[in-house]
Amino acid sequence: MATLKLQVKSRSGRDLLPDGLLLPSDATVEDLKARFAELKPRYYTARQRFTLPPREGSRSGEALADGKRLVADYGLADGSVLFFKDLGPQIGYATVFFWEYFGPLMVYPLFYMLPQIFYFGIKAPEKSLVQSLALAYWSFHYVKRLLETFFVHKFSKATMPIFNLFKNCAYYWGFAAFVAYFINHPLYTAPPVKRAAAALATAMLCQFANFRCHVILANLRPAGSGRGYVIPRGFLFNLITCPNYTAEILGWICFSIATQTAAAAIFTLVGAAQMAQWAAAKHRRLIKTFDGREGRDKYPRRWVMLPPFF
Amino acid sequence: MARQGRVARLYLLAYNCAQAAGWAYSGWLLAQHVAATGSLRGAYAAAGEPVRLFQLASALEIVHAALGLVGGSPVTALMQWAGRSNVLFGVVAAVPEVQPGLAVGAMLAAWAASEVVRYPWYAAGVAGACPHWLTWLRYTAFIPLYPIGVVVEMAAVYQALPLIRGRRLRSVAMPNPFNFAFDYHTFLVALLALYPLLWFRLYSFLFRQRAKKLGPGAEAGSSAKKQA
């Protein structure tokens, strides 16, 4: 078994390890990252990103994915060059999800329970049944999200840049306050209770559908089966690439109808726009991966996220 | 440039030429007005209509960015269009008292002066025949025009504030069927507070672009792909 000596450069060409990086020839990417972290303790493994030299006409080369072997999967040999990028301080996915979902769970009920603070000076009448149902639904939704974060979701990456924590929390907490402010306002005009109840019941069905989609996604890749993509099948996945988003958006549309609030509709629209971007990217990725060649399956014709338009 | 097919390039050329013509016309009306009255006061009455038309039409630039016809983010394009449109349509068009003022007149002049350089530069870029002096003008004219522009825009909005507040213009209060409330006056005050920051980001971005396009090693006749 030979020893490889790899050159590690920054993307501007600076040599980061003058003595090179020594690894056995059967080393994996994890071994590489562990060794690099030993030499440069500031860059713990989650912060490291290595890319191969770019090919002709490309701006950047392929990134090294955890779990693969250096020589066998990337053709790295003694003297090969790798480019390093610092991804910045990282934070765990589950940590971010916790804080971004915990906020709305705390913020919304504050508006419901403390009108004397948030609607200072305005006389607050009794809450309508619709407002109470809305509070229950909203709370249920975010409890569901928190439980899914810790018991259902399998994250494809362990960490994200720490800046995302602030960005995501600003979005979720901000919109929670925005929506809660209007629904719990003393001058709120409730739609007919029957309509609101029917809409929220439909929203709950959407939540169950969304949950089922999450369970299917979590079970797509059983532990230890490697990191390859799998074509999702079953339930709504036979028709739509991202039915979890479909169910989520429909749920929020129902919530907007139930509460008859422009703020909820705006929240729904912005969320839908973001989910559409993610769905389009996922759809493209799956089509590109499952191109039908070399024994791979061909990705079936499916709606991206919102039949019959998209 | 590689992303633009033949039809796309012809369309963009036509669009940028039309905007250039529109703003040149507006600029000419402004010049006539100044020649006749010796001041920019009351210029809105002279040039307001074409300015409103071409500003409205420039919403297309958001679509261009969203479709990938031009570079740049559609969100940035939206914010820039919305900022100017808010001042023009939201404030000035709704408050006749500020229209004859110097702030509004100077605002139109600053806008016209900027656009009459920017659109021909885009057009030349699309046509692939951009003379160096035009690039120089595009990346130099903004240096005085942008600060002047932002100051007079803010002044015009500031002048309109008491009238907007008194008349509760463009505002909606609860209760209402949409359970929504919006106070335009408060919104404008918050916007005025943010304006210097937002404007400064754009200003420094243009300076960086200037260094790239006019600095050593920059190619003459650079592509107009990235719109700013």
XYZ file of C-alpha atoms in Angstrom:
538
model
C 0.000 0.000 0.000
C 1.544 3.242 -1.134
C 1.567 6.667 0.438
C 0.121 9.637 -1.383
C 1.467 13.110 -0.962
C -1.204 15.622 -1.960
C -0.756 19.316 -2.559
C -3.378 21.508 -0.972
C -3.864 24.988 -2.355
C -6.286 27.804 -1.706
C -8.432 28.750 -4.671
C -6.226 31.765 -5.268
C -3.294 29.386 -5.770
C -1.555 29.755 -2.422
C 0.052 26.561 -1.158
C -1.532 25.848 2.224
C 0.640 22.897 3.270
C 4.241 23.346 2.158
C 5.072 19.811 3.269
C 2.065 18.364 1.503
C -0.615 16.084 2.943
C 0.446 12.468 3.423
C -2.169 9.743 3.298
C -2.260 6.002 2.643
C -3.468 5.183 -0.869
C -6.644 3.543 0.441
C -7.621 6.636 2.418
C -11.142 8.007 2.217
C -12.262 11.621 2.056
C -12.988 11.478 5.791
C -9.403 10.413 6.423
C -8.226 13.345 4.346
C -10.379 15.808 6.275
C -9.342 14.356 9.633
C -5.665 14.657 8.707
C -6.166 18.222 7.452
C -7.897 19.144 10.725
C -4.900 17.755 12.624
C -2.553 19.989 10.655
C -4.856 23.026 10.726
C -6.998 22.695 13.862
C -8.925 25.891 13.092
C -10.621 24.166 10.192
C -12.607 21.356 11.749
C -13.880 18.779 9.283
C -17.329 20.300 8.825
C -15.763 23.549 7.597
C -13.613 21.910 4.950
C -14.466 21.739 1.309
C -12.067 20.219 -1.171
C -12.386 20.402 -4.931
C -10.439 18.853 -7.766
C -8.762 21.134 -10.278
C -11.383 22.404 -12.728
C -11.656 20.843 -16.143
C -11.341 22.791 -19.373
C -14.097 25.336 -19.605
C -15.352 24.838 -16.057
C -15.038 27.386 -13.349
C -14.629 24.887 -10.559
C -13.842 21.238 -10.182
C -15.794 18.442 -8.578
C -16.108 18.567 -4.799
C -14.924 15.633 -2.724
C -17.855 13.875 -1.119
C -17.550 12.153 2.239
C -17.399 8.398 2.207
C -15.596 8.048 -1.098
C -12.069 6.877 -1.600
C -9.403 9.266 -2.801
C -7.707 7.172 -5.408
C -10.493 4.886 -6.564
C -13.251 7.490 -6.827
C -11.356 10.639 -7.698
C -8.224 9.364 -9.344
C -5.998 11.221 -6.922
C -2.385 10.154 -7.104
C 0.892 11.094 -5.510
C 1.454 14.796 -6.252
C -2.186 15.569 -7.146
C -3.488 19.025 -6.341
C -6.597 19.735 -4.273
C -8.240 23.082 -3.697
C -9.457 23.966 -0.231
C -12.272 26.284 0.723
C -13.218 27.299 4.236
C -16.990 27.126 4.555
C -16.905 29.304 7.636
C -18.188 28.465 11.096
C -20.741 25.696 10.835
C -23.810 24.843 12.819
C -25.776 21.614 12.881
C -28.912 21.326 10.746
C -30.967 20.069 13.649
C -29.837 23.032 15.757
C -30.934 25.526 13.122
C -34.243 23.750 12.569
C -34.894 23.762 16.301
C -34.402 27.500 16.711
C -36.213 28.471 13.537
C -39.293 26.404 14.517
C -39.185 27.107 18.232
C -39.465 30.838 17.600
C -42.878 30.778 15.865
C -44.151 28.405 18.555
C -43.305 31.012 21.201
C -43.944 34.236 19.300
C -47.448 33.630 17.912
C -49.097 32.715 21.244
C -47.613 35.880 22.793
C -49.790 37.994 20.496
C -52.822 35.895 21.410
C -52.240 36.008 25.138
C -50.917 39.544 25.657
C -53.028 42.010 23.642
C -52.441 44.689 26.265
C -48.777 44.717 25.247
C -48.912 44.218 21.507
C -52.010 46.275 20.844
C -51.355 48.912 23.416
C -54.257 51.257 23.924
C -56.799 49.300 21.904
C -59.590 47.662 23.826
C -59.370 43.907 23.304
C -62.661 42.021 23.064
C -63.085 38.295 23.678
C -61.227 36.150 21.215
C -63.391 34.592 18.521
C -63.461 30.817 18.051
C -61.655 31.275 14.736
C -58.744 32.998 16.446
C -58.502 30.203 19.008
C -58.612 27.526 16.315
C -55.939 29.383 14.380
C -53.718 29.429 17.467
C -54.238 25.688 17.947
C -53.447 24.923 14.314
C -50.370 27.136 14.234
C -49.011 25.604 17.436
C -49.725 22.081 16.224
C -47.923 22.838 12.975
C -44.719 23.960 14.643
C -44.767 21.179 17.245
C -45.073 18.767 14.320
C -42.080 20.400 12.648
C -39.986 20.145 15.811
C -40.849 16.477 16.284
C -40.041 15.741 12.658
C -36.681 17.477 13.057
C -35.647 15.137 15.835
C -37.474 11.934 14.975
C -38.108 11.813 11.253
C -35.835 13.884 9.044
C -32.561 12.459 7.844
C -30.362 15.371 6.848
C -28.133 14.858 3.836
C -25.557 17.216 5.281
C -24.588 17.558 8.925
C -23.957 21.297 9.003
C -24.640 24.623 7.350
C -22.933 28.028 7.627
C -23.758 29.732 10.880
C -25.058 32.832 9.107
C -28.036 30.730 8.018
C -29.183 30.490 11.625
C -29.777 34.234 11.774
C -31.209 34.447 8.283
C -33.663 31.573 8.813
C -34.716 32.692 12.278
C -35.316 36.226 11.006
C -37.602 34.786 8.333
C -39.587 32.425 10.565
C -39.785 34.624 13.638
C -40.499 37.718 11.560
C -43.358 36.138 9.673
C -44.703 34.567 12.870
C -44.998 38.049 14.378
C -46.401 39.483 11.126
C -49.133 36.824 10.826
C -49.888 36.649 14.551
C -50.230 40.430 14.795
C -53.145 40.574 12.392
C -54.971 37.378 13.329
C -54.978 38.260 17.028
C -55.692 41.944 16.525
C -58.541 43.390 18.624
C -60.161 44.673 15.414
C -59.897 41.270 13.691
C -62.990 40.303 11.692
C -63.452 36.538 11.698
C -64.890 34.674 8.693
C -67.863 32.387 9.352
C -66.866 29.675 11.834
C -68.099 26.840 9.603
C -65.874 28.015 6.764
C -62.876 28.449 9.013
C -63.351 25.041 10.630
C -63.701 23.310 7.260
C -60.582 25.073 5.950
C -58.542 24.145 9.015
C -59.748 20.530 8.830
C -58.546 20.429 5.225
C -55.289 21.980 6.358
C -54.869 19.178 8.893
C -55.319 16.620 6.115
C -52.560 18.415 4.238
C -50.389 18.212 7.338
C -50.883 14.446 7.491
C -50.054 14.158 3.815
C -46.953 16.257 4.345
C -45.947 14.051 7.283
C -46.377 10.912 5.220
C -44.166 12.407 2.519
C -41.487 13.174 5.102
C -41.560 9.588 6.361
C -41.184 8.259 2.825
C -38.240 10.590 2.203
C -36.583 9.576 5.470
C -36.809 5.899 4.518
C -35.490 6.360 0.990
C -31.921 5.599 1.929
C -31.587 3.028 4.692
C -28.546 3.626 6.897
C -25.323 2.453 5.400
C -26.508 2.172 1.825
C -24.202 4.916 0.659
C -24.976 8.359 -0.572
C -26.570 7.731 -3.926
C -29.869 9.299 -4.832
C -32.967 7.098 -4.968
C -36.081 7.830 -7.008
C -38.898 8.406 -4.505
C -41.957 6.301 -5.163
C -45.326 5.683 -3.585
C -48.104 7.942 -2.369
C -47.965 11.321 -4.136
C -44.363 10.807 -5.206
C -45.594 8.864 -8.215
C -47.028 12.089 -9.583
C -44.977 14.893 -8.068
C -41.285 15.343 -7.342
C -41.796 17.348 -4.153
C -45.271 16.487 -2.839
C -44.170 17.431 0.674
C -44.027 21.034 -0.516
C -47.348 20.637 -2.334
C -49.038 19.535 0.882
C -47.345 22.272 2.874
C -48.426 25.030 0.494
C -51.993 23.724 0.315
C -52.040 23.630 4.100
C -51.051 27.282 4.289
C -53.572 28.240 1.621
C -56.245 26.613 3.780
C -54.917 28.477 6.819
C -55.129 31.762 4.905
C -58.717 31.009 3.926
C -59.583 29.974 7.469
C -58.185 33.156 8.981
C -59.030 35.432 6.025
C -55.858 37.437 6.557
C -53.753 39.101 3.886
C -50.713 38.559 6.119
C -51.217 34.779 6.064
C -51.630 34.892 2.285
C -48.371 36.828 1.917
C -46.616 34.315 4.189
C -47.980 31.490 2.032
C -46.825 33.161 -1.170
C -43.291 33.827 0.015
C -42.947 30.288 1.370
C -44.294 28.859 -1.870
C -41.808 30.883 -3.915
C -38.884 29.545 -1.877
C -40.183 25.982 -2.037
C -40.659 26.313 -5.793
C -36.981 27.197 -6.136
C -35.936 24.191 -4.056
C -38.330 21.877 -5.909
C -37.061 23.015 -9.307
C -33.476 22.351 -8.246
C -34.342 18.919 -6.878
C -36.327 18.040 -9.991
C -33.405 19.039 -12.206
C -30.972 17.071 -10.056
C -33.079 13.916 -10.232
C -33.565 14.201 -13.989
C -29.834 14.698 -14.436
C -28.909 11.761 -12.186
C -31.493 9.352 -13.573
C -30.836 9.845 -17.236
C -31.618 6.282 -18.276
C -28.079 5.531 -19.445
C -25.573 2.928 -18.255
C -28.187 0.859 -16.477
C -29.572 3.725 -14.440
C -33.303 4.210 -14.269
C -34.834 7.054 -16.171
C -36.625 9.571 -13.989
C -40.338 9.379 -14.801
C -42.369 12.349 -16.005
C -43.665 14.085 -12.927
C -44.996 17.440 -11.841
C -42.403 19.506 -10.040
C -44.510 20.775 -7.187
C -47.918 22.182 -8.126
C -49.971 20.266 -10.675
C -51.332 21.196 -13.122
C -49.140 24.255 -13.588
C -45.722 23.420 -12.333
C -23.788 36.908 -24.009
C -23.850 33.221 -24.899
C -27.292 32.848 -23.383
C -28.874 35.319 -25.738
C -30.275 33.976 -28.976
C -30.761 36.164 -32.001
C -34.355 37.100 -31.230
C -33.516 37.870 -27.609
C -30.719 40.190 -28.635
C -32.902 42.023 -31.142
C -35.607 42.414 -28.526
C -33.154 43.748 -25.936
C -31.673 46.110 -28.474
C -35.141 47.417 -29.300
C -36.071 47.712 -25.629
C -32.952 49.615 -24.653
C -33.219 51.914 -27.670
C -36.851 52.645 -26.839
C -35.971 53.503 -23.245
C -33.041 55.618 -24.394
C -35.348 57.508 -26.745
C -37.979 57.928 -24.054
C -35.565 59.357 -21.528
C -33.912 61.537 -24.155
C -37.333 62.943 -24.968
C -38.035 63.518 -21.275
C -34.654 65.193 -20.917
C -35.410 67.419 -23.875
C -38.740 68.482 -22.351
C -36.934 69.276 -19.114
C -34.326 71.308 -20.962
C -37.041 73.218 -22.792
C -38.762 73.940 -19.513
C -35.577 75.226 -17.914
C -34.856 77.354 -20.966
C -38.338 78.839 -20.788
C -38.619 79.410 -17.048
C -35.002 79.472 -15.876
C -35.667 76.843 -13.199
C -36.457 73.191 -12.598
C -39.489 74.198 -10.573
C -42.625 72.982 -12.290
C -40.644 70.554 -14.451
C -42.984 67.728 -13.436
C -45.793 69.307 -15.413
C -43.552 69.442 -18.476
C -41.947 65.992 -18.380
C -43.965 64.015 -15.862
C -46.001 62.049 -18.366
C -43.203 60.443 -20.406
C -41.195 59.827 -17.222
C -44.123 57.950 -15.696
C -44.598 55.951 -18.879
C -40.991 54.882 -19.235
C -40.555 54.214 -15.556
C -43.603 51.943 -15.644
C -42.269 50.211 -18.757
C -38.948 49.568 -17.027
C -40.721 46.958 -14.914
C -39.900 44.741 -17.889
C -36.333 44.676 -16.645
C -37.463 42.557 -13.721
C -38.908 40.075 -16.197
C -35.707 40.134 -18.248
C -33.665 39.220 -15.183
C -36.139 36.537 -14.110
C -36.039 34.962 -17.564
C -32.274 35.043 -17.684
C -32.295 37.360 -20.694
C -29.947 39.601 -18.780
C -27.681 38.909 -15.850
C -28.349 40.064 -12.346
C -30.890 39.016 -9.803
C -34.594 39.677 -10.467
C -34.962 40.521 -6.789
C -32.411 43.329 -7.093
C -34.119 44.561 -10.245
C -37.460 44.462 -8.439
C -36.140 46.440 -5.494
C -34.627 49.125 -7.684
C -37.731 49.466 -9.807
C -39.957 49.448 -6.750
C -37.861 52.098 -4.997
C -38.111 54.614 -7.787
C -41.706 53.725 -8.600
C -42.685 54.191 -4.987
C -41.340 57.740 -5.087
C -42.822 58.562 -8.479
C -46.189 56.816 -8.362
C -46.650 56.268 -4.674
C -45.707 59.691 -3.416
C -45.299 62.363 -6.082
C -48.233 61.363 -8.282
C -50.496 61.251 -5.223
C -49.475 64.568 -3.678
C -49.957 67.403 -6.187
C -48.529 69.967 -3.758
C -44.981 68.652 -4.090
C -45.059 68.344 -7.870
C -44.133 71.926 -8.757
C -41.296 71.960 -6.208
C -37.570 72.081 -6.901
C -36.944 68.651 -5.322
C -39.233 66.884 -7.779
C -37.900 68.879 -10.712
C -34.309 68.109 -9.800
C -35.240 64.469 -9.277
C -36.569 64.176 -12.826
C -33.456 65.864 -14.154
C -31.125 63.534 -12.243
C -33.052 60.487 -13.423
C -33.086 61.634 -17.047
C -29.393 62.420 -17.000
C -28.570 58.947 -15.648
C -30.873 57.028 -17.959
C -29.853 58.854 -21.089
C -26.379 57.389 -20.523
C -27.341 53.994 -19.104
C -29.757 52.790 -21.795
C -27.574 53.658 -24.787
C -24.749 51.822 -23.004
C -26.911 48.716 -22.630
C -28.010 48.975 -26.246
C -24.435 49.305 -27.424
C -23.470 46.320 -25.288
C -26.194 44.163 -26.793
C -25.146 45.254 -30.259
C -21.601 44.318 -29.360
C -20.333 47.746 -30.367
C -19.733 49.754 -27.229
C -17.215 52.568 -27.584
C -14.902 53.105 -24.654
C -16.071 56.666 -24.083
C -19.624 55.405 -23.562
C -18.475 52.875 -20.985
C -16.472 55.625 -19.329
C -19.531 57.886 -19.285
C -21.753 55.119 -17.882
C -19.374 54.438 -15.056
C -18.552 58.064 -14.323
C -21.825 59.946 -14.683
C -23.268 58.097 -11.732
C -20.651 59.512 -9.387
C -22.289 62.938 -9.092
C -25.747 61.944 -10.308
C -26.470 59.217 -7.750
C -25.849 61.300 -4.628
C -27.814 64.207 -6.077
C -30.577 61.810 -7.078
C -30.938 60.184 -3.682
C -30.935 63.532 -1.852
C -33.671 65.058 -4.019
C -35.720 61.852 -3.919
C -35.606 61.846 -0.146
C -36.413 65.554 -0.078
C -39.467 65.067 -2.272
C -40.750 62.238 -0.069
C -40.013 64.233 3.055
C -41.990 67.202 1.741
C -44.959 64.964 1.035
C -44.995 63.258 4.417
C -47.250 65.676 6.350
C -49.783 65.675 3.517
C -49.786 61.889 3.314
C -50.249 61.639 7.044
C -53.051 64.187 7.135
C -54.948 62.575 4.282
C -54.172 58.978 5.315
C -53.088 58.401 1.702
C -52.547 54.837 0.490
C -53.255 53.567 3.962
C -55.746 51.019 5.197
C -56.958 50.567 8.746
C -58.665 47.723 10.516
C -61.320 46.462 10.695
C -61.620 45.307 7.086
C -62.334 41.999 5.300
C -58.632 41.312 4.703
C -57.682 41.887 8.326
C -54.766 43.935 7.145
C -53.465 47.352 8.075
C -50.908 49.527 6.373
C -49.846 53.023 7.223
C -48.070 54.584 4.264
C -46.660 57.416 6.355
C -44.951 55.018 8.775
C -43.758 52.920 5.846
C -42.192 55.957 4.168
C -40.481 57.092 7.353
C -38.962 53.626 7.786
C -37.919 53.650 4.134
C -36.280 57.062 4.462
C -34.280 55.703 7.379
C -33.109 52.763 5.254
C -32.509 54.767 2.089
C -28.942 55.889 2.808
C -27.878 52.315 3.574
C -29.544 50.768 0.526
C -28.305 53.542 -1.693
C -24.760 53.261 -0.382
C -24.641 49.565 -1.235
C -25.629 50.311 -4.818
C -23.173 53.207 -5.014
C -20.229 51.118 -3.819
C -21.249 48.273 -6.111
C -21.048 50.682 -9.062
C -17.625 51.832 -7.944
C -16.409 48.249 -7.870
C -17.896 47.711 -11.318
C -16.170 50.889 -12.436
C -12.808 49.582 -11.291
C -13.437 46.352 -13.175
C -14.634 47.935 -16.387
C -12.423 50.973 -16.541
C -9.451 49.807 -14.536
C -6.220 48.452 -15.970
C -6.737 45.433 -18.176
C -10.427 46.043 -18.676
C -11.707 45.237 -22.154
C -13.314 48.070 -24.093
C -16.901 47.463 -25.051
C -17.643 45.111 -22.172
C -20.800 43.115 -22.233
C -23.907 44.759 -20.892
C -25.074 41.503 -19.445
C -25.062 42.533 -15.817
C -27.542 45.307 -15.283
C -27.209 47.599 -12.349
